[in-house]
Tab-separated table of C-alpha atoms in Angstrom:
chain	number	residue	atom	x	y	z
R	1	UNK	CA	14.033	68.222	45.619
R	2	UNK	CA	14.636	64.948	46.912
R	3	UNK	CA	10.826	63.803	46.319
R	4	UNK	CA	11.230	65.184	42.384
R	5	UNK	CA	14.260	63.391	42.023
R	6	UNK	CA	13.199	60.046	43.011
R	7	UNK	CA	10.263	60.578	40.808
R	8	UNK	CA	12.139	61.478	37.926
R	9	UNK	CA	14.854	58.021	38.541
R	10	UNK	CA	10.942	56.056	38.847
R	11	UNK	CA	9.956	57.645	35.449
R	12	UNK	CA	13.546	57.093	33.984
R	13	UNK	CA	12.847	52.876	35.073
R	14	UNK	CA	9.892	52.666	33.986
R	15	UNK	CA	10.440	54.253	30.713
R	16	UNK	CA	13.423	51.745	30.607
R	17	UNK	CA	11.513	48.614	31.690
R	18	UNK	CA	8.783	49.519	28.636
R	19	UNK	CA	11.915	49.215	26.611
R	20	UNK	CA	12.842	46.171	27.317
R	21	UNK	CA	9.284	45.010	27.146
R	22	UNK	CA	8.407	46.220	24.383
R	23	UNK	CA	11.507	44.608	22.776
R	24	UNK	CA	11.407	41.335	24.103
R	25	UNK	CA	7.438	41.114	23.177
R	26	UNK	CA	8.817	42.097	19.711
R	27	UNK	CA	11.369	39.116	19.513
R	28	UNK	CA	8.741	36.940	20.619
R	29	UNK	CA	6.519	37.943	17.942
R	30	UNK	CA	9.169	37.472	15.469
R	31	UNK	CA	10.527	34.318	16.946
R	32	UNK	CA	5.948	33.184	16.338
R	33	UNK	CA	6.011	34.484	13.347
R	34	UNK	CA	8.828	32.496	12.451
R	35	UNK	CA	7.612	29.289	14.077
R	36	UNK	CA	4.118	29.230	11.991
R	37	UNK	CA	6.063	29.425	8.655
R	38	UNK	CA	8.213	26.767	10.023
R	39	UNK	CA	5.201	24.762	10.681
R	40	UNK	CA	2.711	25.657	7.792
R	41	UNK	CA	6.082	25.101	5.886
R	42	UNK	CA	6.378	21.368	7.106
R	43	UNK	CA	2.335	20.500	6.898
R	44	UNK	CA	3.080	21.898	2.861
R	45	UNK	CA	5.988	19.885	2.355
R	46	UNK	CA	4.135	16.282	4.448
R	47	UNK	CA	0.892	16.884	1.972
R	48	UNK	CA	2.958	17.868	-1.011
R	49	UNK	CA	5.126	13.970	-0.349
R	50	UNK	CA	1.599	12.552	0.279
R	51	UNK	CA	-0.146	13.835	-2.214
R	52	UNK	CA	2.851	12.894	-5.012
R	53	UNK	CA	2.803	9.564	-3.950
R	54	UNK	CA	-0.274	9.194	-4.562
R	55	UNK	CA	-0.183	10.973	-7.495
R	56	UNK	CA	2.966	8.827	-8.940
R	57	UNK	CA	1.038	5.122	-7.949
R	58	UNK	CA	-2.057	5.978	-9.107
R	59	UNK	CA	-0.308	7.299	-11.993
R	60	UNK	CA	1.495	4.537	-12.670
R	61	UNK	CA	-1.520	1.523	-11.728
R	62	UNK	CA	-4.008	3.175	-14.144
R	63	UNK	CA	-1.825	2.965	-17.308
R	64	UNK	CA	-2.387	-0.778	-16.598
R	65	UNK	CA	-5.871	-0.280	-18.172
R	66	UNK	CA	-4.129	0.289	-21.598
R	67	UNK	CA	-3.212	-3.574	-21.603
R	68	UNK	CA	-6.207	-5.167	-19.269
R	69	UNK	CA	-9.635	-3.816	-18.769
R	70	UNK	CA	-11.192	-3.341	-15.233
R	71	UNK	CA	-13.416	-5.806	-15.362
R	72	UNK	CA	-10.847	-8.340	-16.060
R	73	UNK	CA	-8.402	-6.970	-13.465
R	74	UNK	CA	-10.518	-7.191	-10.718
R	75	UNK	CA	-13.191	-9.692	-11.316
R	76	UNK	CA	-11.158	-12.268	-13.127
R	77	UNK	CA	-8.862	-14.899	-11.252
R	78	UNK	CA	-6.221	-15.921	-14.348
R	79	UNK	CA	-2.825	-14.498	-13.151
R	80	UNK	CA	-0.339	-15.389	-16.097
R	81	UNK	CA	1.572	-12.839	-16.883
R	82	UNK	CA	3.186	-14.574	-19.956
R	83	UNK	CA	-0.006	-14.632	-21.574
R	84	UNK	CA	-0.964	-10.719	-20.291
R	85	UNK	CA	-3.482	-11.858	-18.184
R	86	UNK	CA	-3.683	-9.904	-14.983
R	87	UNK	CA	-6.750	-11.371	-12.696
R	88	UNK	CA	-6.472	-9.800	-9.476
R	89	UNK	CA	-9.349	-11.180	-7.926
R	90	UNK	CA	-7.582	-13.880	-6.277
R	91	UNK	CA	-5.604	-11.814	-4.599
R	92	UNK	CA	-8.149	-9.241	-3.307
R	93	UNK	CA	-10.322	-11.885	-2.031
R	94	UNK	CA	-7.485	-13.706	0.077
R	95	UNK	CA	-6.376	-10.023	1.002
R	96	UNK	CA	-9.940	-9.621	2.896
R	97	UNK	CA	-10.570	-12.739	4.409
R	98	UNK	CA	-6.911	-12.771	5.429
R	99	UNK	CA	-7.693	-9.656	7.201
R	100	UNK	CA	-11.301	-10.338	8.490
R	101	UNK	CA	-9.526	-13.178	9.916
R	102	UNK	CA	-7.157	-11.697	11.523
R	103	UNK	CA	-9.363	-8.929	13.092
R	104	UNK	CA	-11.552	-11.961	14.702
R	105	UNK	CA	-9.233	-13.591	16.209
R	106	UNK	CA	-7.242	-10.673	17.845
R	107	UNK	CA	-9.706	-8.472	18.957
R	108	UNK	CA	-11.356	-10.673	21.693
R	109	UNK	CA	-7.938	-11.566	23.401
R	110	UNK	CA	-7.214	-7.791	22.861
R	111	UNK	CA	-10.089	-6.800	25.065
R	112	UNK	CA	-10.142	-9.055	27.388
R	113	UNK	CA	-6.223	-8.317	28.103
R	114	UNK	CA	-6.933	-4.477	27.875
R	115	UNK	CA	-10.193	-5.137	30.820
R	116	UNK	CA	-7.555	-7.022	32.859
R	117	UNK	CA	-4.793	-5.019	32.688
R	118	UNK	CA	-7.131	-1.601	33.529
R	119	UNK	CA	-9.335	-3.040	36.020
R	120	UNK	CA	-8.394	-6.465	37.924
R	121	UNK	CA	-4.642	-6.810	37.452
R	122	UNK	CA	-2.337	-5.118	40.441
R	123	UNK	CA	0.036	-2.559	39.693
R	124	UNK	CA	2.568	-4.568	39.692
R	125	UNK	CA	1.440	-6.835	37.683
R	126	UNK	CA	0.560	-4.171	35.377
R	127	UNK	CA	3.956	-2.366	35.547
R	128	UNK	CA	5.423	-5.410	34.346
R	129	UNK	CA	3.081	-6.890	31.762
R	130	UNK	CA	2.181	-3.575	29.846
R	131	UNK	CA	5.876	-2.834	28.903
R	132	UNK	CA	6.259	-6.486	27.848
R	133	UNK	CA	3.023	-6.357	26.049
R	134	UNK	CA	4.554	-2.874	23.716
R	135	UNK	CA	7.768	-4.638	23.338
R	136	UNK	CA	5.965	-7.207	20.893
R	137	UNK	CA	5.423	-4.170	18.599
R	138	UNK	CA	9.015	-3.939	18.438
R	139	UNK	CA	9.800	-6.974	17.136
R	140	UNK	CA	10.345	-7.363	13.068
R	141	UNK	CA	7.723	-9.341	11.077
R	142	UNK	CA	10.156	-11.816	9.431
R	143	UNK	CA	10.967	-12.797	13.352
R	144	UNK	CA	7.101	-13.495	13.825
R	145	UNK	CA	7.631	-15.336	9.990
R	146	UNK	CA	10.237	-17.216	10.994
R	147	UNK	CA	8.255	-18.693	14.189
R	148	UNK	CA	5.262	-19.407	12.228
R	149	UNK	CA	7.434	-21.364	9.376
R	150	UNK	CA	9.061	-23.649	11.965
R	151	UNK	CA	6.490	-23.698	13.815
R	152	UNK	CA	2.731	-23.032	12.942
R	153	UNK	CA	3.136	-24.599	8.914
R	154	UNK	CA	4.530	-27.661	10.620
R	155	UNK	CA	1.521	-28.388	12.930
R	156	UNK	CA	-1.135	-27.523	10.647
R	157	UNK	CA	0.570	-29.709	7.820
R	158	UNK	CA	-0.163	-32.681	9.828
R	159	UNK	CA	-4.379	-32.001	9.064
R	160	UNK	CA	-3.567	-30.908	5.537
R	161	UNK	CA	-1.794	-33.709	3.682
R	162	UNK	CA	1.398	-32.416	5.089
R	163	UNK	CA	1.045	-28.683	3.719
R	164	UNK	CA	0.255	-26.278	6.531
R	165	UNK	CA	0.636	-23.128	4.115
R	166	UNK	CA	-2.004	-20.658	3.221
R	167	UNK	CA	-4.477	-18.165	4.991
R	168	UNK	CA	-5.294	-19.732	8.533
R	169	UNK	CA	-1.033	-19.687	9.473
R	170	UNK	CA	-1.073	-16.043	8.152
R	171	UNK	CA	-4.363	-15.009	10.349
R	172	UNK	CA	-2.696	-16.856	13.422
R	173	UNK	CA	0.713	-14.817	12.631
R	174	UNK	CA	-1.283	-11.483	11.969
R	175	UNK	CA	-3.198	-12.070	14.623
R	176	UNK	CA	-0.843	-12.670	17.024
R	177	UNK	CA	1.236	-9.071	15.341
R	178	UNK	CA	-1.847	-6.631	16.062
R	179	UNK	CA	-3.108	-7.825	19.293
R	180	UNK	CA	-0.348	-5.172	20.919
R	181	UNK	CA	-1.758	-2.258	19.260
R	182	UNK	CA	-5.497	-3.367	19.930
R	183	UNK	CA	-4.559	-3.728	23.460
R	184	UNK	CA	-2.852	-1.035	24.215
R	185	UNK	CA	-4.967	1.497	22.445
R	186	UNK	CA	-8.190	-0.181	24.118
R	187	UNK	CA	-6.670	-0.467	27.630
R	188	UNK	CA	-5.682	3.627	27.426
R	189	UNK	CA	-9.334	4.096	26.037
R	190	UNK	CA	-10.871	2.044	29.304
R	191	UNK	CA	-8.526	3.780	31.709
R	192	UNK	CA	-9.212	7.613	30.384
R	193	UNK	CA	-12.784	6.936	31.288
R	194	UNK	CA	-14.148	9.313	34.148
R	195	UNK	CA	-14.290	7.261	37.398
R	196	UNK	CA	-17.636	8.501	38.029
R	197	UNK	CA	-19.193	5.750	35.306
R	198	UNK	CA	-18.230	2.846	37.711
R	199	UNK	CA	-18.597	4.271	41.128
R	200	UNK	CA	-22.028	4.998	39.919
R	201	UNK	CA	-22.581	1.503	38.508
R	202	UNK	CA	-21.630	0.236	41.533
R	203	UNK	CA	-23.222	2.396	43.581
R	204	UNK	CA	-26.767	1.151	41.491
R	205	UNK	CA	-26.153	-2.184	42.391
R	206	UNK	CA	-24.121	-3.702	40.080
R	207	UNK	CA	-21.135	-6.311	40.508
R	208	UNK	CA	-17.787	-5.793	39.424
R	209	UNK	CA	-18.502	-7.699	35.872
R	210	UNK	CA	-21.532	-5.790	35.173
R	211	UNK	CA	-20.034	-2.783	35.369
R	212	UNK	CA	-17.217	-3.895	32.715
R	213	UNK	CA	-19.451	-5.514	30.088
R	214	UNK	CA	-22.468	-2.745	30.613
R	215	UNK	CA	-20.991	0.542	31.297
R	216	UNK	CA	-17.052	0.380	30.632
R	217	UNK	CA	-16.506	-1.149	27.503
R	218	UNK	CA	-19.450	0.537	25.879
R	219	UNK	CA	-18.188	3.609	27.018
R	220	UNK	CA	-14.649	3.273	25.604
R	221	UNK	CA	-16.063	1.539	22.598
R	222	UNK	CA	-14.453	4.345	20.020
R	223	UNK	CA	-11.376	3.641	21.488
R	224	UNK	CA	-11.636	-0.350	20.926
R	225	UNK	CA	-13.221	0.334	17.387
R	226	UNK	CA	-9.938	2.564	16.643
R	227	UNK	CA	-7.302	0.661	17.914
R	228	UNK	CA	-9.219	-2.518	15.491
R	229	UNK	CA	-9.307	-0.448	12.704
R	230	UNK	CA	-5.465	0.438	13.787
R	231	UNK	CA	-4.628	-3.400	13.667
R	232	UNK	CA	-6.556	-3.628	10.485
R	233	UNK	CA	-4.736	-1.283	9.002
R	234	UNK	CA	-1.226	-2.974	9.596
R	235	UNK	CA	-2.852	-6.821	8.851
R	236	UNK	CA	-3.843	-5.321	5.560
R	237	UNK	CA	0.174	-3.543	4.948
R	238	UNK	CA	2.200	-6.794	6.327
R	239	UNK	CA	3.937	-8.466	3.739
R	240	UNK	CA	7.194	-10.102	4.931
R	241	UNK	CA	5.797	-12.599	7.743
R	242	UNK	CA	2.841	-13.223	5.831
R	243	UNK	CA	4.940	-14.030	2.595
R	244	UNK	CA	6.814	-16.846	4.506
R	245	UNK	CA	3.508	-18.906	5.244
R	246	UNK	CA	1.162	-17.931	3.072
R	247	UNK	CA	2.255	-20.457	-0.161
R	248	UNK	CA	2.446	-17.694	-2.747
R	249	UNK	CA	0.081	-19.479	-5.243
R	250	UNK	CA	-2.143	-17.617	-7.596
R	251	UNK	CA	-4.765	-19.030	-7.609
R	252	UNK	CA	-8.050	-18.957	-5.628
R	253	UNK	CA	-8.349	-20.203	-2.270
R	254	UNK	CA	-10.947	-23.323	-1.606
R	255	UNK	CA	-10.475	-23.453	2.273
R	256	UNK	CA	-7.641	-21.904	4.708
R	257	UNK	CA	-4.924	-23.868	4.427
R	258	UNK	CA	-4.852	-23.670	0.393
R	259	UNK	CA	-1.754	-22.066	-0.737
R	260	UNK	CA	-2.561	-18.229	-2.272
R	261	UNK	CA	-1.129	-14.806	-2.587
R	262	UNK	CA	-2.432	-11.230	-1.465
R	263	UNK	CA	-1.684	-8.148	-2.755
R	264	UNK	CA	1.339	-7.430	-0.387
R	265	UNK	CA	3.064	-10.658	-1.379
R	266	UNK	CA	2.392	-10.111	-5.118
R	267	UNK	CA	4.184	-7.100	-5.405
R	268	UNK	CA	6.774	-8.534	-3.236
R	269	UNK	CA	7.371	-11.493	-5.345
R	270	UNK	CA	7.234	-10.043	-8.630
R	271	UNK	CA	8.279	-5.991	-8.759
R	272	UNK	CA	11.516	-7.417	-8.678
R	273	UNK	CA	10.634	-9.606	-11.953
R	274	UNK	CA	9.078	-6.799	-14.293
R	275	UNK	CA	10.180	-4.211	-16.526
R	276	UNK	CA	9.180	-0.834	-15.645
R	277	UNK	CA	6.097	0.269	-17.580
R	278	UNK	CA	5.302	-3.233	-18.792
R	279	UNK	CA	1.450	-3.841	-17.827
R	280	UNK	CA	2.605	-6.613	-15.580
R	281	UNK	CA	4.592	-3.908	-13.851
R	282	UNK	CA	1.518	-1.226	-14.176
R	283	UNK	CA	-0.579	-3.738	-12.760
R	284	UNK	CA	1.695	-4.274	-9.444
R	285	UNK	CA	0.829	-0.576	-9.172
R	286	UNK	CA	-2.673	-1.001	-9.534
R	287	UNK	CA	-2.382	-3.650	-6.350
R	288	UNK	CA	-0.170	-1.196	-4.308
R	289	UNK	CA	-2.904	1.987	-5.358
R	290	UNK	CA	-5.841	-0.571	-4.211
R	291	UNK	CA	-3.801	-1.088	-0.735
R	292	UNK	CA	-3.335	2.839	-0.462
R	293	UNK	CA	-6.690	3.619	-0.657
R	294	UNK	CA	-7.677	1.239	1.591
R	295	UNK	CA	-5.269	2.658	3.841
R	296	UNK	CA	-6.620	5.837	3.419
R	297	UNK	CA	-10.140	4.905	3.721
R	298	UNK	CA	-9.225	3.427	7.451
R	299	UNK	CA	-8.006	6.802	8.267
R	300	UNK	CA	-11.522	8.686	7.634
R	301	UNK	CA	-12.857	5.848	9.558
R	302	UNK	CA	-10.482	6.439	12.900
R	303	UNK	CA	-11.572	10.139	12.081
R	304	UNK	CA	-15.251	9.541	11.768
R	305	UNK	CA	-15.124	7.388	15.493
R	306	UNK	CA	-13.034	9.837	17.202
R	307	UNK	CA	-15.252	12.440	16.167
R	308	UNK	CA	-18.567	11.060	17.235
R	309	UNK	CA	-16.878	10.455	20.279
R	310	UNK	CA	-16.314	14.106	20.857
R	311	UNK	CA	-19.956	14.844	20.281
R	312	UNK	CA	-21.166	12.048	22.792
């Protein structure tokens, strides 16, 4: 009797521990089912803001085609709006040297900060310069403007007829703004390497420097190639520290310290100016669509490089 009753309190816990299985794998369920709507909900809503934005700016910057024909909006360099002429070429051309600029002059200090910081520099050293190194991402442009108006302009004025504004202060400033990202992306890319690539590089033969420059940094060369494209992609976006050295001029630029304008710092300096729907307004639009697609055409880029990556 004893024997059938324990049998039948086993059979009445188990029965009651299903229960409470089967219900809490049923809340869970819900509470997953839940969660993906949540989720699929927010991806929909991000795409759908996307998507209308650039929807609304392109939009907007092809109605400018009413007034101005491509050819003349892209390939001509008269900006005079009072006479509804809308060159843009000026200001695409100092756009990409601006940025090409940029991009050579940060990269190399980048790297060689990144190979430091990963491979020769002590811990403590690196527990104290990495933190310092993200805190210059923190800082706001018109800080970094501010420094190169009082102090770049002023020093490059004395080798210019005592004007120092134009591209070569704006590279220094940009330059000097995405070496943090390059650097930190690259040094992560040069640390998450197995260790196996340099004991075996050593192990061959080869000195400390070899290893670096041969196996290393071509190894972690996605990495460096997306944290430039990274920096690119903000030195193409800035517009307040670059608007304080730049000049602002319309016109085309005969060396690097001619005053000019790129596309940030024209819509900066004149959306404020223009009557919505005007063509000088509709072109501003056009400048700000060019910039977006460029943006977006950095992203496939970082997508393309991390992929091969994957495959290597």
């Amino acid at each position: 009797m004893n024997s059938f009753a324990d049998q039948l309190t086993e059979n009445v816990k188990n029965e009651r521990n299903n229960m409470n299985l089967n219900r809490w794998t049923r809340s869970q369920n819900r509470n997953d089912r839940i969660m993906r709507w949540v989720f699929i909900g927010s991806a929909v809503l991000v795409s759908a803001i996307i998507f209308s934005i650039i929807a609304f700016v392109g939009w907007q910057g092809v109605k400018t085609f009413t007034g101005v024909t491509p050819g003349e909006f892209f390939f001509s360099t008269d900006w005079t709006p009072s006479q509804n002429k809308f060159g843009a070429l000026a200001f695409l051309y100092s756009t990409l040297v601006l940025t090409l600029l940029s991009v050579l002059l940060s990269p190399p200090l980048a790297l060689a900060g990144a190979v430091f910081l990963a491979k020769i520099a002590p811990r403590w050293i690196r527990e104290i310069l990495r933190p310092a190194t993200d805190l210059f991402v923190g800082i706001p442009s018109v800080v970094y403007g501010l420094i190169g108006l009082t102090v770049i302009v002023p020093f490059l004025a004395q080798f210019n007829d005592g004007l120092g504004y134009g591209i070569l202060p704006a590279a220094i400033i940009l330059a000097i703004m995405i070496l943090p990202t390059i650097l930190s992306i690259t040094e992560d890319a040069i640390r998450a390497l197995p260790g196996r690539l340099e004991e075996a590089s050593l192990a061959l033969g080869a000195t400390r420097w070899q290893t670096i420059w041969r196996v290393l940094i071509p190894a972690a060369r996605p990495g460096i190639l997306t944290g430039v494209i990274l920096g690119m992609g903000r030195a193409i976006g800035e517009t307040m520290a670059v608007f304080m050295v730049i000049g602002n001029s319309p016109q085309m630029p005969k060396s690097l310290l001619d005053s000019t304008t790129v596309l940030t710092t024209a819509i900066v300096k004149d959306m404020g100016t223009t009557n919505y729907g005007s063509t000088w307004n509709n072109a501003l639009f056009l400048m700000a669509l060019v910039l977006l697609l460029i943006s977006l055409l950095l992203i496939l880029v970082i997508r393309i490089v991390a992929k091969r990556s994957e495959v290597k």
